PDB file of C-alpha atoms in Angstrom:
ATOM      1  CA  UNK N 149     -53.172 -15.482  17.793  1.00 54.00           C
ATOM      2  CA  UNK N 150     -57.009 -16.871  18.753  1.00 59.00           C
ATOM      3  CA  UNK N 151     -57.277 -13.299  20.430  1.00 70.00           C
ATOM      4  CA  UNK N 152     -58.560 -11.966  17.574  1.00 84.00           C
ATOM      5  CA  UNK N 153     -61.600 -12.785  15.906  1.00 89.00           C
ATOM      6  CA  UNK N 154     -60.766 -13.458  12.301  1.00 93.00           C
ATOM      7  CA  UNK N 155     -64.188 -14.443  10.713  1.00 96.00           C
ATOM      8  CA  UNK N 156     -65.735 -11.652   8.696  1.00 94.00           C
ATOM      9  CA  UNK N 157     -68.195 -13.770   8.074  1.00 96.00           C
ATOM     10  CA  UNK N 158     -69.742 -14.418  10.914  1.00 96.00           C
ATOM     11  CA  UNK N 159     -68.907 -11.434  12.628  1.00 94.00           C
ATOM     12  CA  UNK N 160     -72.634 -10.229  12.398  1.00 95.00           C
ATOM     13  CA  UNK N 161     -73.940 -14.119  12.197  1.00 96.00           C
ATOM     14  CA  UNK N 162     -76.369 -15.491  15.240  1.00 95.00           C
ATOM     15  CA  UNK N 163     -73.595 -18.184  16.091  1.00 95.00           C
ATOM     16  CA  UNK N 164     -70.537 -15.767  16.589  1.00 96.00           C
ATOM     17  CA  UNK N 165     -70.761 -16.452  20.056  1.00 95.00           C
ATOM     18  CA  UNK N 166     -69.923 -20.059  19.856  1.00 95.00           C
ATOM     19  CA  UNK N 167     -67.685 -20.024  16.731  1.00 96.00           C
ATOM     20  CA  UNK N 168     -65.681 -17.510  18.999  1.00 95.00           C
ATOM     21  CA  UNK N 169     -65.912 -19.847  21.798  1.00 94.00           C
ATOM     22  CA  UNK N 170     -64.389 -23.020  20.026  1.00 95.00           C
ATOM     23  CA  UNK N 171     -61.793 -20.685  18.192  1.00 94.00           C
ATOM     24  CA  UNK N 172     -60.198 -19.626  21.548  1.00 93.00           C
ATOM     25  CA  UNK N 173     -60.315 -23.148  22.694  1.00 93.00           C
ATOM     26  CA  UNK N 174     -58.303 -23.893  19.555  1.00 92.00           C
ATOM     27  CA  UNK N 175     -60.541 -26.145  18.748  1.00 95.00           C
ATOM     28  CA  UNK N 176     -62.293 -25.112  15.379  1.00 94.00           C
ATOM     29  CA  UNK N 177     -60.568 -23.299  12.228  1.00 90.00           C
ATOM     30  CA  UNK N 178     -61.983 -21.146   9.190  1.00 91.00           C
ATOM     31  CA  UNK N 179     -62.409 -22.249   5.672  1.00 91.00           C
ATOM     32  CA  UNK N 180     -59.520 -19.369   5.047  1.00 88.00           C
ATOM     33  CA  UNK N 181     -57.802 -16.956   7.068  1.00 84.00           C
ATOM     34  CA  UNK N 182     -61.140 -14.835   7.106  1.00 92.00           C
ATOM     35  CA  UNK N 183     -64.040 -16.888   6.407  1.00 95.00           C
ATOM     36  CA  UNK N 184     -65.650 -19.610   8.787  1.00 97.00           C
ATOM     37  CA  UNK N 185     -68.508 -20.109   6.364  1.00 96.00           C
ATOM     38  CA  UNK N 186     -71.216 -20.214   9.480  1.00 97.00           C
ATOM     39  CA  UNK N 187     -74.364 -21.065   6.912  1.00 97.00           C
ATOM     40  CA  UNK N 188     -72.157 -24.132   5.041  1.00 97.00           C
ATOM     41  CA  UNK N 189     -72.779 -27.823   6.303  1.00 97.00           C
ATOM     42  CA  UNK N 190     -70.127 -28.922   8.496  1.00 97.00           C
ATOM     43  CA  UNK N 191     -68.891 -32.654   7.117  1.00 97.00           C
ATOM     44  CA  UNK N 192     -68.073 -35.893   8.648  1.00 96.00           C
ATOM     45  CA  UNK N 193     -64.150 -34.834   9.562  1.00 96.00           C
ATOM     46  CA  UNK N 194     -65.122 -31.394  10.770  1.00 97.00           C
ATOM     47  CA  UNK N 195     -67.142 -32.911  13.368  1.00 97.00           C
ATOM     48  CA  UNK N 196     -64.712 -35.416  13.904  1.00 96.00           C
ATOM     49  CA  UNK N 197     -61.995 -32.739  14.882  1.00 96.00           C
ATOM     50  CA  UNK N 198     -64.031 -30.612  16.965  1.00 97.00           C
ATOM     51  CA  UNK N 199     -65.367 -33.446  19.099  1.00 97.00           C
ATOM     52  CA  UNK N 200     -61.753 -34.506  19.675  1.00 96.00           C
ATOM     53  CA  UNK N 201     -60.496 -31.177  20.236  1.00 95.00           C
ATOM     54  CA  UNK N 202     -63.075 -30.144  22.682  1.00 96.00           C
ATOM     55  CA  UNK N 203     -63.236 -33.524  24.984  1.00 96.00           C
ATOM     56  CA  UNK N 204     -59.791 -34.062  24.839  1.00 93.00           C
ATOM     57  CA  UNK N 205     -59.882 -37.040  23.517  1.00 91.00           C
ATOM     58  CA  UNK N 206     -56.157 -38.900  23.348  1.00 83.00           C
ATOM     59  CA  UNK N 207     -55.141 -38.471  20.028  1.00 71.00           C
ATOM     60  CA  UNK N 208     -53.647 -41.264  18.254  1.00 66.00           C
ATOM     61  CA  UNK N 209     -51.530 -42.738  15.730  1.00 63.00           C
ATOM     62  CA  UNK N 210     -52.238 -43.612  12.169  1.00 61.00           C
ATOM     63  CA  UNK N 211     -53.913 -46.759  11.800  1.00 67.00           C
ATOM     64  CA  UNK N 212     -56.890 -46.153   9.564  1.00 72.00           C
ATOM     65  CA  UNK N 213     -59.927 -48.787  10.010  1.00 81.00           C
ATOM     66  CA  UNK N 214     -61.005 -46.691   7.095  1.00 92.00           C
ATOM     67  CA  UNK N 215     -60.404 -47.594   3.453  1.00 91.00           C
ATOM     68  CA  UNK N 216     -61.045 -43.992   2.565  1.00 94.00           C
ATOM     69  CA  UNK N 217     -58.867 -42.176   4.949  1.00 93.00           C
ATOM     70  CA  UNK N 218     -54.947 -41.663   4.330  1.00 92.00           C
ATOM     71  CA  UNK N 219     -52.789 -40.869   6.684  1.00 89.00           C
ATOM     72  CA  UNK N 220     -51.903 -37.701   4.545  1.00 92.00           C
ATOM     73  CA  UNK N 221     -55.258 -36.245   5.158  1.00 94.00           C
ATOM     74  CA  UNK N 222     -55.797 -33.559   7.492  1.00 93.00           C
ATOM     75  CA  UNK N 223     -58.389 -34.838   9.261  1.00 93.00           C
ATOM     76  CA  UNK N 224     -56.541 -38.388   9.437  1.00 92.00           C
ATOM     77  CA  UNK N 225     -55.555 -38.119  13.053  1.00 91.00           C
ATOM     78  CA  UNK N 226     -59.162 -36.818  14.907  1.00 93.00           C
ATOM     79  CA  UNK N 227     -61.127 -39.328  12.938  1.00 93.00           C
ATOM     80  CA  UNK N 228     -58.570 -42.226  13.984  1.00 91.00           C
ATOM     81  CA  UNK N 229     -58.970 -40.867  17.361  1.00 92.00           C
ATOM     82  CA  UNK N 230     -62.900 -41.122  17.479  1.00 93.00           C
ATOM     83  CA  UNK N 231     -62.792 -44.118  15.805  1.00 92.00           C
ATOM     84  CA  UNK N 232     -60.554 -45.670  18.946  1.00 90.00           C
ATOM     85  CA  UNK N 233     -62.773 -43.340  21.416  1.00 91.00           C
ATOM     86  CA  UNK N 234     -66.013 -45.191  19.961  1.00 90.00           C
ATOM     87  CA  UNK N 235     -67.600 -42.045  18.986  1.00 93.00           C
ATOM     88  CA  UNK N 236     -67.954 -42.367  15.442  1.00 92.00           C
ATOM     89  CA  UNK N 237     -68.010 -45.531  12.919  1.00 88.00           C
ATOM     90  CA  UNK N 238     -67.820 -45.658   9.110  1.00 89.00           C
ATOM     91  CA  UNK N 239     -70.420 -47.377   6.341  1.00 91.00           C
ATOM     92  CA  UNK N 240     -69.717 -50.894   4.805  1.00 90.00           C
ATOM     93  CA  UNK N 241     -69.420 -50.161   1.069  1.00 86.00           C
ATOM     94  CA  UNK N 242     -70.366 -52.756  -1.667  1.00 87.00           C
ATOM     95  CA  UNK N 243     -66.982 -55.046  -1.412  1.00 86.00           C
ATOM     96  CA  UNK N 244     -67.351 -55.414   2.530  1.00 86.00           C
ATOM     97  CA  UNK N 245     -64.682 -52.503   3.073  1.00 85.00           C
ATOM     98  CA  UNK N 246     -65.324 -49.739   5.509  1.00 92.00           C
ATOM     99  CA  UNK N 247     -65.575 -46.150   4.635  1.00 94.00           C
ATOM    100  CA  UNK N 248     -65.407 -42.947   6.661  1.00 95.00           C
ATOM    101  CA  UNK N 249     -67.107 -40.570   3.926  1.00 95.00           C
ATOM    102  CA  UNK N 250     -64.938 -37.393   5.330  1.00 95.00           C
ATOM    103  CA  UNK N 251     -66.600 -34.515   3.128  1.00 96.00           C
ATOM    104  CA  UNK N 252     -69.886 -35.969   3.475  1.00 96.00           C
ATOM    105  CA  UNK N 253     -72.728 -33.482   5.115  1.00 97.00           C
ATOM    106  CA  UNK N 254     -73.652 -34.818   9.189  1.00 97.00           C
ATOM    107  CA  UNK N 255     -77.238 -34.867  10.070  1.00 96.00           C
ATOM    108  CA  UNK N 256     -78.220 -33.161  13.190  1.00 95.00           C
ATOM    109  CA  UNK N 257     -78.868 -35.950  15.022  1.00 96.00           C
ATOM    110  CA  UNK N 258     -75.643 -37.499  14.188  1.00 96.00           C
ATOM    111  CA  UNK N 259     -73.730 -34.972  14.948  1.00 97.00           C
ATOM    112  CA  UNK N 260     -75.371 -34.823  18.664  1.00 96.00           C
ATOM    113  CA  UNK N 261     -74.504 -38.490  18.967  1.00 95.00           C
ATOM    114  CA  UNK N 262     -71.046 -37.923  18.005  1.00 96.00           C
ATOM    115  CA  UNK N 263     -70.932 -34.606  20.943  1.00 97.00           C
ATOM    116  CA  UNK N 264     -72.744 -36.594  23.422  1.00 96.00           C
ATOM    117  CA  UNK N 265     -70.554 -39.660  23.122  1.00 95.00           C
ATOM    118  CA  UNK N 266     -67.545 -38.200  23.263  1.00 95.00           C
ATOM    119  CA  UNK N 267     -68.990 -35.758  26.297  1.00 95.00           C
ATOM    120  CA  UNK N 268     -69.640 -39.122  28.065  1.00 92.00           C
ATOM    121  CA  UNK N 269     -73.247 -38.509  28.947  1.00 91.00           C
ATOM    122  CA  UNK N 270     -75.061 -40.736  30.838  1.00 87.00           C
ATOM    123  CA  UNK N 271     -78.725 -40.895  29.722  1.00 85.00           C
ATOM    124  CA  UNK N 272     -81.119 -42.575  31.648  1.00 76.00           C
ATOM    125  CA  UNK N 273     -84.335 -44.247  29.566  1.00 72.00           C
ATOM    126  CA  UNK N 274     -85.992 -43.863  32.839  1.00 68.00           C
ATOM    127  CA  UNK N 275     -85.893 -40.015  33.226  1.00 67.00           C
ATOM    128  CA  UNK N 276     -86.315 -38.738  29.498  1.00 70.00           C
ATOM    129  CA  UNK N 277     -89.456 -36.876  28.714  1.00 74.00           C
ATOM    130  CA  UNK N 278     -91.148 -36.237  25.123  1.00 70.00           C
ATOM    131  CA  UNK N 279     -90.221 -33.094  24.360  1.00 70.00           C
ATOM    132  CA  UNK N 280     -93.147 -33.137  21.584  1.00 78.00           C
ATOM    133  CA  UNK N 281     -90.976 -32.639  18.603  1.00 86.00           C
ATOM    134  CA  UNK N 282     -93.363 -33.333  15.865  1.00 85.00           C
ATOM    135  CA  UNK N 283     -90.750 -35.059  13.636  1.00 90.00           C
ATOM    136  CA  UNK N 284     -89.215 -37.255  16.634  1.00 89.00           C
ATOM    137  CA  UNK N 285     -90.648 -40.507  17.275  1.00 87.00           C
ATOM    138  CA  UNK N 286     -90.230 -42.991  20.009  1.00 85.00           C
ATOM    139  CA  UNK N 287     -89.019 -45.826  17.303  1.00 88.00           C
ATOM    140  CA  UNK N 288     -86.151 -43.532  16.017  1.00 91.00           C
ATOM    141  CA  UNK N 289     -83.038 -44.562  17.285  1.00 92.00           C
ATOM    142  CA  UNK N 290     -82.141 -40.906  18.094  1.00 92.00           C
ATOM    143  CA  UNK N 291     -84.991 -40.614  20.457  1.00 90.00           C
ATOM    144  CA  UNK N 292     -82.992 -40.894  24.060  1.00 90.00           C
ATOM    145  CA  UNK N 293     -81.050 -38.634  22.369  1.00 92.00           C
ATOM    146  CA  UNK N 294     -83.068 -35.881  20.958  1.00 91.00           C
ATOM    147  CA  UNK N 295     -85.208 -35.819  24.446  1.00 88.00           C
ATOM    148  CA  UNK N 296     -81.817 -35.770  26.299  1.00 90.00           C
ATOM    149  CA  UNK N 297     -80.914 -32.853  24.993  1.00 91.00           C
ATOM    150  CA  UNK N 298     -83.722 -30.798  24.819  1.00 89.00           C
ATOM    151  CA  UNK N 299     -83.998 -31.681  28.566  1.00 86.00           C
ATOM    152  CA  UNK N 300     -80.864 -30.210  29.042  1.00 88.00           C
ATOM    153  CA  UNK N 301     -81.200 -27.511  27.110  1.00 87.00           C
ATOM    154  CA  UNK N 302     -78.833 -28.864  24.579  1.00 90.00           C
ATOM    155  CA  UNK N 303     -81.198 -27.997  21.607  1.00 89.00           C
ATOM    156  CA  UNK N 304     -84.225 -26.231  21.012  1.00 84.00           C
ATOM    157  CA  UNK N 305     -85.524 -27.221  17.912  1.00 85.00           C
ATOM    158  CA  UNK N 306     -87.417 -24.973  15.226  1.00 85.00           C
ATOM    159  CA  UNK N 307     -91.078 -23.859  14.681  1.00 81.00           C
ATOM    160  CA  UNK N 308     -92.847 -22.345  12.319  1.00 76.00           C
ATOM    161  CA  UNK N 309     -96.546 -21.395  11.256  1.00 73.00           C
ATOM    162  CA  UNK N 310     -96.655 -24.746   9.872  1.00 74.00           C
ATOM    163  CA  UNK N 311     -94.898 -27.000  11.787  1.00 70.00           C
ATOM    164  CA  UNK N 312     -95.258 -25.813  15.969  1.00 74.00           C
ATOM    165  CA  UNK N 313     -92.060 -27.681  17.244  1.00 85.00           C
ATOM    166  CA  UNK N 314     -89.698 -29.588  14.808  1.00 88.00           C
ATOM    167  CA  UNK N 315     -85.869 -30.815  15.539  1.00 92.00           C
ATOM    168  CA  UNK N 316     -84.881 -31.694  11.716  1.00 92.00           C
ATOM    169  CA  UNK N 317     -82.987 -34.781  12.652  1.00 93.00           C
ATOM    170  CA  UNK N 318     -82.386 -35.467   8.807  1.00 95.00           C
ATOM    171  CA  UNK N 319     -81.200 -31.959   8.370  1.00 95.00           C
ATOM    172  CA  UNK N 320     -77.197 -31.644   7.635  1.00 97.00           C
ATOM    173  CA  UNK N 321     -75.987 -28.994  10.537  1.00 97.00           C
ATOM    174  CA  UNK N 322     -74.198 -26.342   9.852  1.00 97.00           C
ATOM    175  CA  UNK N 323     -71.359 -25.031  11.091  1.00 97.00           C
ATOM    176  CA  UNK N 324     -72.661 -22.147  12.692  1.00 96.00           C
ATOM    177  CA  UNK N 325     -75.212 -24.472  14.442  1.00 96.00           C
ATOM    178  CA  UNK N 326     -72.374 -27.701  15.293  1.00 97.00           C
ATOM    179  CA  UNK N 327     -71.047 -24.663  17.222  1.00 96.00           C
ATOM    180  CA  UNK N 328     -73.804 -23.886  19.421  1.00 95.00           C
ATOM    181  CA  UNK N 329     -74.395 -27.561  20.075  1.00 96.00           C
ATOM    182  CA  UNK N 330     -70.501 -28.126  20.991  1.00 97.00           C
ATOM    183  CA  UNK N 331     -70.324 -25.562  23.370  1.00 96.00           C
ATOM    184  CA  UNK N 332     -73.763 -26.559  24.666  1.00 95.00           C
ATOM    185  CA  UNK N 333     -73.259 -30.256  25.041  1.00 96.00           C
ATOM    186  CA  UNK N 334     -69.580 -29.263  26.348  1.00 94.00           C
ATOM    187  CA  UNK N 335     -71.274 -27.286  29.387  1.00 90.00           C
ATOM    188  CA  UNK N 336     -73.040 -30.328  30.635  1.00 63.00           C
ATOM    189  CA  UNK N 337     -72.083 -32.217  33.404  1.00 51.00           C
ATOM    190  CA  UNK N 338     -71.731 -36.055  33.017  1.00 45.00           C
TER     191      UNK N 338
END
């Protein structure tokens, strides 16, 4: 029953909001029956799963392009899917071979690749303005996307005494936070 909210954890946490959101929509699960674990880094399949889940995206048989995914694995269908979809790709280990890394930690900025791909967004070069994140440079090749975003209120970024405006591209996301930008980049229009 998605009624209910079952995450103790996060029943007090800045991202309950979302995390509610995408449990209704069936779309996200806990780490147990109670426990969400809001603060943990969301991985490579989690993102996988909830970008499927949320844009619909036709789920498909088991025909792994990955040497590291089996179709026993949970995640085995939504990462097949975004493979086919286009909206995520593996790394070429030593031998050649492609890999999907499943438990590995997603950057912020590759996680809002993943979301915006799969969303279908259309960004124009043409009408993207610096948002004047102080770790975001023109030459990075989530720049279009980063700008995008902030534009559309996507992200906001972080600041500090410091540091005055920061994104922390590099950063793994966390789960609590892959929820916010889910629901965010899933109330765009294309």
């Amino acid at each position: 029953d998605n009624n209910v909210f079952p995450f103790l954890d996060s029943e007090n946490h800045w991202g309950r909001e979302w995390i509610e959101d995408l449990y209704q929509l069936c779309v996200i699960d806990g780490k147990s029956g109670d426990r969400f674990g809001p603060n943990d880094f969301a991985n490579r399949a989690e993102v996988a799963k909830i970008a499927v889940r949320l844009f619909k995206l036709k789920e498909s048989g088991f025909v792994s392009a990955f040497q590291d995914v089996k179709n026993q694995d949970w995640f085995s269908t939504y990462v097949m899917s975004a493979a086919k979809s286009g909206i995520i790709i593996g790394y070429v280990d030593a031998a050649g071979g492609s890999l999907f890394k499943a438990n590995q930690s997603i950057t912020r900025a590759e996680a809002l690749k993943i979301l915006l791909t799969a969303k279908g967004a259309q960004i124009n070069e043409r009408d993207l303005i610096n948002p004047k994140y102080s770790d975001v440079n023109v030459s990075d090749w989530y720049y279009d996307l980063v700008v995008y975003a902030s534009q559309n209120k996507i992200i906001e970024g972080y600041s500090s005494l410091a540091v005055p405006k920061f994104f922390a591209p590099n950063q793994p996301i966390t789960r609590a936070e892959i929820a916010k930008m889910a629901m965010s980049v899933a109330g765009l229009k294309k």
